[in-house]
Amino acid sequence: MVFNTCFPCLLQNWFASSATQIALSGHYVDWYTPLGLYVRQPYCRKPVRHVIRTNLQWLLLKATGLPDIPPDTRKQRGAFPPNFVHSLDSTHMMLTALYCQRSGSTFASVHDSFWTHAANVGVMNRVSSTGFKVNWGHEKIKF
C-alpha cells in the first residue's frame, strides 16, 4: 500500500501531535522566533473570571493563560501549526523591513505581501532574499 502524503501535511501533523503532547503534559506551547522573540499560546480550558463592581457599573474580566489554569489541548493542537508558520513569516517581514530601511528603500507590507517603489524592486528582491536565508538558518541574523 502506497500513501501519497505531501511533506507539508506530514509536518503539520507532527506540529499538531507535538502540541497535543505538550498540552497533555500540562504545559502551554511556546517557542522563540529566529529574532529571539518569545511566543506562548495562552489557550486554556476555563478562564478565571473576576467581577469588579463599582457604583456605576460592574465589569466581568476574563484572565487567560495564567500558570494555574490547565491548557486546552484541542485549542493548543489546532493553533500551533499556523501560529508557528506565521511567526516565521513575520520574522521574514521584519528582516526585510530592516534591510530595506538600511538600504534607504521604501517598504510597505500587509501579511506576506511586500511593496516598494518601482525604482527599488531590485534592492527589495535582494534584501527579501537575504531575510529569507537568515530566517531559514542559512545565515546568522545581523543587526
PDB file of C-alpha atoms in Angstrom:
ATOM      1  CA  MET A   1       0.000   0.000   0.000  1.00  0.00           C
ATOM      2  CA  VAL A   2       1.423   3.384  -1.019  1.00  0.00           C
ATOM      3  CA  PHE A   3       0.374   6.619   0.648  1.00  0.00           C
ATOM      4  CA  ASN A   4       0.784   9.818  -1.321  1.00  0.00           C
ATOM      5  CA  THR A   5       1.247  12.286   1.510  1.00  0.00           C
ATOM      6  CA  CYS A   6       2.887  15.624   0.951  1.00  0.00           C
ATOM      7  CA  PHE A   7       5.713  16.770   3.222  1.00  0.00           C
ATOM      8  CA  PRO A   8       3.879  19.926   4.446  1.00  0.00           C
ATOM      9  CA  CYS A   9       0.957  17.722   5.545  1.00  0.00           C
ATOM     10  CA  LEU A  10       3.315  15.432   7.467  1.00  0.00           C
ATOM     11  CA  LEU A  11       4.995  18.433   9.056  1.00  0.00           C
ATOM     12  CA  GLN A  12       1.654  19.983  10.040  1.00  0.00           C
ATOM     13  CA  ASN A  13       0.570  16.687  11.596  1.00  0.00           C
ATOM     14  CA  TRP A  14       3.844  16.460  13.510  1.00  0.00           C
ATOM     15  CA  PHE A  15       3.381  20.026  14.842  1.00  0.00           C
ATOM     16  CA  ALA A  16      -0.201  19.216  15.871  1.00  0.00           C
ATOM     17  CA  SER A  17       0.725  15.982  17.635  1.00  0.00           C
ATOM     18  CA  SER A  18       3.653  17.700  19.377  1.00  0.00           C
ATOM     19  CA  ALA A  19       1.325  20.456  20.616  1.00  0.00           C
ATOM     20  CA  THR A  20      -1.094  17.801  21.885  1.00  0.00           C
ATOM     21  CA  GLN A  21       1.628  16.031  23.851  1.00  0.00           C
ATOM     22  CA  ILE A  22       2.899  19.317  25.309  1.00  0.00           C
ATOM     23  CA  ALA A  23      -0.618  20.352  26.385  1.00  0.00           C
ATOM     24  CA  LEU A  24      -1.399  16.908  27.806  1.00  0.00           C
ATOM     25  CA  SER A  25       1.707  17.231  29.984  1.00  0.00           C
ATOM     26  CA  GLY A  26       0.154  20.383  31.487  1.00  0.00           C
ATOM     27  CA  HIS A  27       2.328  22.939  29.693  1.00  0.00           C
ATOM     28  CA  TYR A  28       1.450  25.668  27.238  1.00  0.00           C
ATOM     29  CA  VAL A  29       3.034  25.504  23.770  1.00  0.00           C
ATOM     30  CA  ASP A  30       5.773  28.119  23.464  1.00  0.00           C
ATOM     31  CA  TRP A  31       8.808  28.830  21.288  1.00  0.00           C
ATOM     32  CA  TYR A  32      11.280  31.518  20.245  1.00  0.00           C
ATOM     33  CA  THR A  33      11.263  33.094  16.784  1.00  0.00           C
ATOM     34  CA  PRO A  34      14.544  33.398  14.848  1.00  0.00           C
ATOM     35  CA  LEU A  35      14.634  37.028  16.073  1.00  0.00           C
ATOM     36  CA  GLY A  36      14.610  35.755  19.656  1.00  0.00           C
ATOM     37  CA  LEU A  37      11.039  36.864  20.427  1.00  0.00           C
ATOM     38  CA  TYR A  38       9.174  34.633  22.878  1.00  0.00           C
ATOM     39  CA  VAL A  39       5.795  33.274  21.765  1.00  0.00           C
ATOM     40  CA  ARG A  40       3.342  31.492  24.078  1.00  0.00           C
ATOM     41  CA  GLN A  41      -0.117  30.229  23.177  1.00  0.00           C
ATOM     42  CA  PRO A  42      -2.396  31.277  26.048  1.00  0.00           C
ATOM     43  CA  TYR A  43      -5.270  28.910  25.210  1.00  0.00           C
ATOM     44  CA  CYS A  44      -6.615  27.470  28.462  1.00  0.00           C
ATOM     45  CA  ARG A  45      -9.597  25.324  29.473  1.00  0.00           C
ATOM     46  CA  LYS A  46     -11.668  27.604  31.665  1.00  0.00           C
ATOM     47  CA  PRO A  47     -10.618  31.201  32.076  1.00  0.00           C
ATOM     48  CA  VAL A  48     -10.723  32.705  35.538  1.00  0.00           C
ATOM     49  CA  ARG A  49     -13.387  35.397  35.764  1.00  0.00           C
ATOM     50  CA  HIS A  50     -13.149  38.378  38.032  1.00  0.00           C
ATOM     51  CA  VAL A  51     -16.103  40.648  38.703  1.00  0.00           C
ATOM     52  CA  ILE A  52     -15.301  44.249  39.540  1.00  0.00           C
ATOM     53  CA  ARG A  53     -18.251  46.183  40.924  1.00  0.00           C
ATOM     54  CA  THR A  54     -18.344  49.960  41.155  1.00  0.00           C
ATOM     55  CA  ASN A  55     -21.125  52.429  41.971  1.00  0.00           C
ATOM     56  CA  LEU A  56     -21.803  52.985  38.278  1.00  0.00           C
ATOM     57  CA  GLN A  57     -21.236  49.558  36.702  1.00  0.00           C
ATOM     58  CA  TRP A  58     -19.752  46.122  37.047  1.00  0.00           C
ATOM     59  CA  LEU A  59     -17.123  44.552  34.795  1.00  0.00           C
ATOM     60  CA  LEU A  60     -16.532  40.897  34.070  1.00  0.00           C
ATOM     61  CA  LEU A  61     -12.848  40.309  33.273  1.00  0.00           C
ATOM     62  CA  LYS A  62     -11.510  37.030  31.977  1.00  0.00           C
ATOM     63  CA  ALA A  63      -7.894  36.215  32.787  1.00  0.00           C
ATOM     64  CA  THR A  64      -6.420  33.754  30.283  1.00  0.00           C
ATOM     65  CA  GLY A  65      -3.131  31.955  30.129  1.00  0.00           C
ATOM     66  CA  LEU A  66      -2.390  32.021  33.828  1.00  0.00           C
ATOM     67  CA  PRO A  67       0.001  29.383  35.174  1.00  0.00           C
ATOM     68  CA  ASP A  68      -2.640  27.792  37.426  1.00  0.00           C
ATOM     69  CA  ILE A  69      -5.120  27.198  34.573  1.00  0.00           C
ATOM     70  CA  PRO A  70      -4.518  23.978  32.572  1.00  0.00           C
ATOM     71  CA  PRO A  71      -4.047  24.378  28.805  1.00  0.00           C
ATOM     72  CA  ASP A  72      -6.835  23.489  26.377  1.00  0.00           C
ATOM     73  CA  THR A  73      -5.364  20.579  24.420  1.00  0.00           C
ATOM     74  CA  ARG A  74      -7.709  20.962  21.444  1.00  0.00           C
ATOM     75  CA  LYS A  75      -7.008  24.678  21.032  1.00  0.00           C
ATOM     76  CA  GLN A  76      -3.249  24.218  21.508  1.00  0.00           C
ATOM     77  CA  ARG A  77      -3.252  21.476  18.853  1.00  0.00           C
ATOM     78  CA  GLY A  78      -5.270  23.447  16.305  1.00  0.00           C
ATOM     79  CA  ALA A  79      -3.439  26.724  16.752  1.00  0.00           C
ATOM     80  CA  PHE A  80       0.205  25.684  16.871  1.00  0.00           C
ATOM     81  CA  PRO A  81       0.911  24.815  13.191  1.00  0.00           C
ATOM     82  CA  PRO A  82      -0.433  28.097  11.737  1.00  0.00           C
ATOM     83  CA  ASN A  83       0.885  30.217  14.617  1.00  0.00           C
ATOM     84  CA  PHE A  84       4.387  28.798  14.196  1.00  0.00           C
ATOM     85  CA  VAL A  85       4.379  29.419  10.445  1.00  0.00           C
ATOM     86  CA  HIS A  86       3.033  32.961  10.995  1.00  0.00           C
ATOM     87  CA  SER A  87       5.874  33.635  13.447  1.00  0.00           C
ATOM     88  CA  LEU A  88       8.390  32.640  10.750  1.00  0.00           C
ATOM     89  CA  ASP A  89       6.604  34.786   8.147  1.00  0.00           C
ATOM     90  CA  SER A  90       6.603  37.789  10.477  1.00  0.00           C
ATOM     91  CA  THR A  91      10.322  37.300  11.146  1.00  0.00           C
ATOM     92  CA  HIS A  92      10.967  37.360   7.406  1.00  0.00           C
ATOM     93  CA  MET A  93       8.850  40.511   7.048  1.00  0.00           C
ATOM     94  CA  MET A  94      10.677  42.241   9.909  1.00  0.00           C
ATOM     95  CA  LEU A  95      14.103  41.363   8.494  1.00  0.00           C
ATOM     96  CA  THR A  96      13.071  42.567   5.042  1.00  0.00           C
ATOM     97  CA  ALA A  97      11.791  45.840   6.518  1.00  0.00           C
ATOM     98  CA  LEU A  98      15.028  46.372   8.477  1.00  0.00           C
ATOM     99  CA  TYR A  99      17.241  45.624   5.481  1.00  0.00           C
ATOM    100  CA  CYS A 100      15.128  47.934   3.260  1.00  0.00           C
ATOM    101  CA  GLN A 101      15.454  50.709   5.835  1.00  0.00           C
ATOM    102  CA  ARG A 102      19.234  50.295   5.930  1.00  0.00           C
ATOM    103  CA  SER A 103      19.441  50.415   2.147  1.00  0.00           C
ATOM    104  CA  GLY A 104      17.283  53.563   2.018  1.00  0.00           C
ATOM    105  CA  SER A 105      14.435  51.828   0.166  1.00  0.00           C
ATOM    106  CA  THR A 106      10.774  52.370   0.872  1.00  0.00           C
ATOM    107  CA  PHE A 107       8.897  49.403   2.305  1.00  0.00           C
ATOM    108  CA  ALA A 108       5.256  48.560   2.962  1.00  0.00           C
ATOM    109  CA  SER A 109       3.587  45.255   3.730  1.00  0.00           C
ATOM    110  CA  VAL A 110       0.373  43.514   4.643  1.00  0.00           C
ATOM    111  CA  HIS A 111       0.834  39.987   5.995  1.00  0.00           C
ATOM    112  CA  ASP A 112       3.192  38.369   3.467  1.00  0.00           C
ATOM    113  CA  SER A 113       2.803  40.880   0.616  1.00  0.00           C
ATOM    114  CA  PHE A 114       5.710  43.328   0.325  1.00  0.00           C
ATOM    115  CA  TRP A 115       5.738  46.538  -1.698  1.00  0.00           C
ATOM    116  CA  THR A 116       8.312  49.119  -2.637  1.00  0.00           C
ATOM    117  CA  HIS A 117       8.780  51.899  -5.171  1.00  0.00           C
ATOM    118  CA  ALA A 118       9.304  50.570  -8.701  1.00  0.00           C
ATOM    119  CA  ALA A 119      12.830  52.001  -8.738  1.00  0.00           C
ATOM    120  CA  ASN A 120      13.709  49.858  -5.684  1.00  0.00           C
ATOM    121  CA  VAL A 121      12.420  46.464  -6.850  1.00  0.00           C
ATOM    122  CA  GLY A 122      15.930  45.078  -7.365  1.00  0.00           C
ATOM    123  CA  VAL A 123      17.013  46.191  -3.896  1.00  0.00           C
ATOM    124  CA  MET A 124      13.892  44.717  -2.335  1.00  0.00           C
ATOM    125  CA  ASN A 125      14.394  41.395  -4.124  1.00  0.00           C
ATOM    126  CA  ARG A 126      17.944  41.236  -2.765  1.00  0.00           C
ATOM    127  CA  VAL A 127      17.017  42.159   0.819  1.00  0.00           C
ATOM    128  CA  SER A 128      13.956  39.891   0.811  1.00  0.00           C
ATOM    129  CA  SER A 129      16.133  37.001  -0.300  1.00  0.00           C
ATOM    130  CA  THR A 130      18.656  37.834   2.429  1.00  0.00           C
ATOM    131  CA  GLY A 131      15.881  37.919   5.023  1.00  0.00           C
ATOM    132  CA  PHE A 132      14.578  34.573   3.784  1.00  0.00           C
ATOM    133  CA  LYS A 133      18.019  32.955   4.015  1.00  0.00           C
ATOM    134  CA  VAL A 134      18.539  34.337   7.514  1.00  0.00           C
ATOM    135  CA  ASN A 135      15.070  33.202   8.598  1.00  0.00           C
ATOM    136  CA  TRP A 136      15.617  29.650   7.420  1.00  0.00           C
ATOM    137  CA  GLY A 137      19.033  29.291   9.007  1.00  0.00           C
ATOM    138  CA  HIS A 138      21.375  29.791   6.086  1.00  0.00           C
ATOM    139  CA  GLU A 139      22.886  32.929   7.590  1.00  0.00           C
ATOM    140  CA  LYS A 140      23.118  34.470  11.032  1.00  0.00           C
ATOM    141  CA  ILE A 141      20.923  37.435  11.884  1.00  0.00           C
ATOM    142  CA  LYS A 142      22.971  40.631  11.685  1.00  0.00           C
ATOM    143  CA  PHE A 143      21.751  43.953  13.036  1.00  0.00           C
TER     144      PHE A 143
END
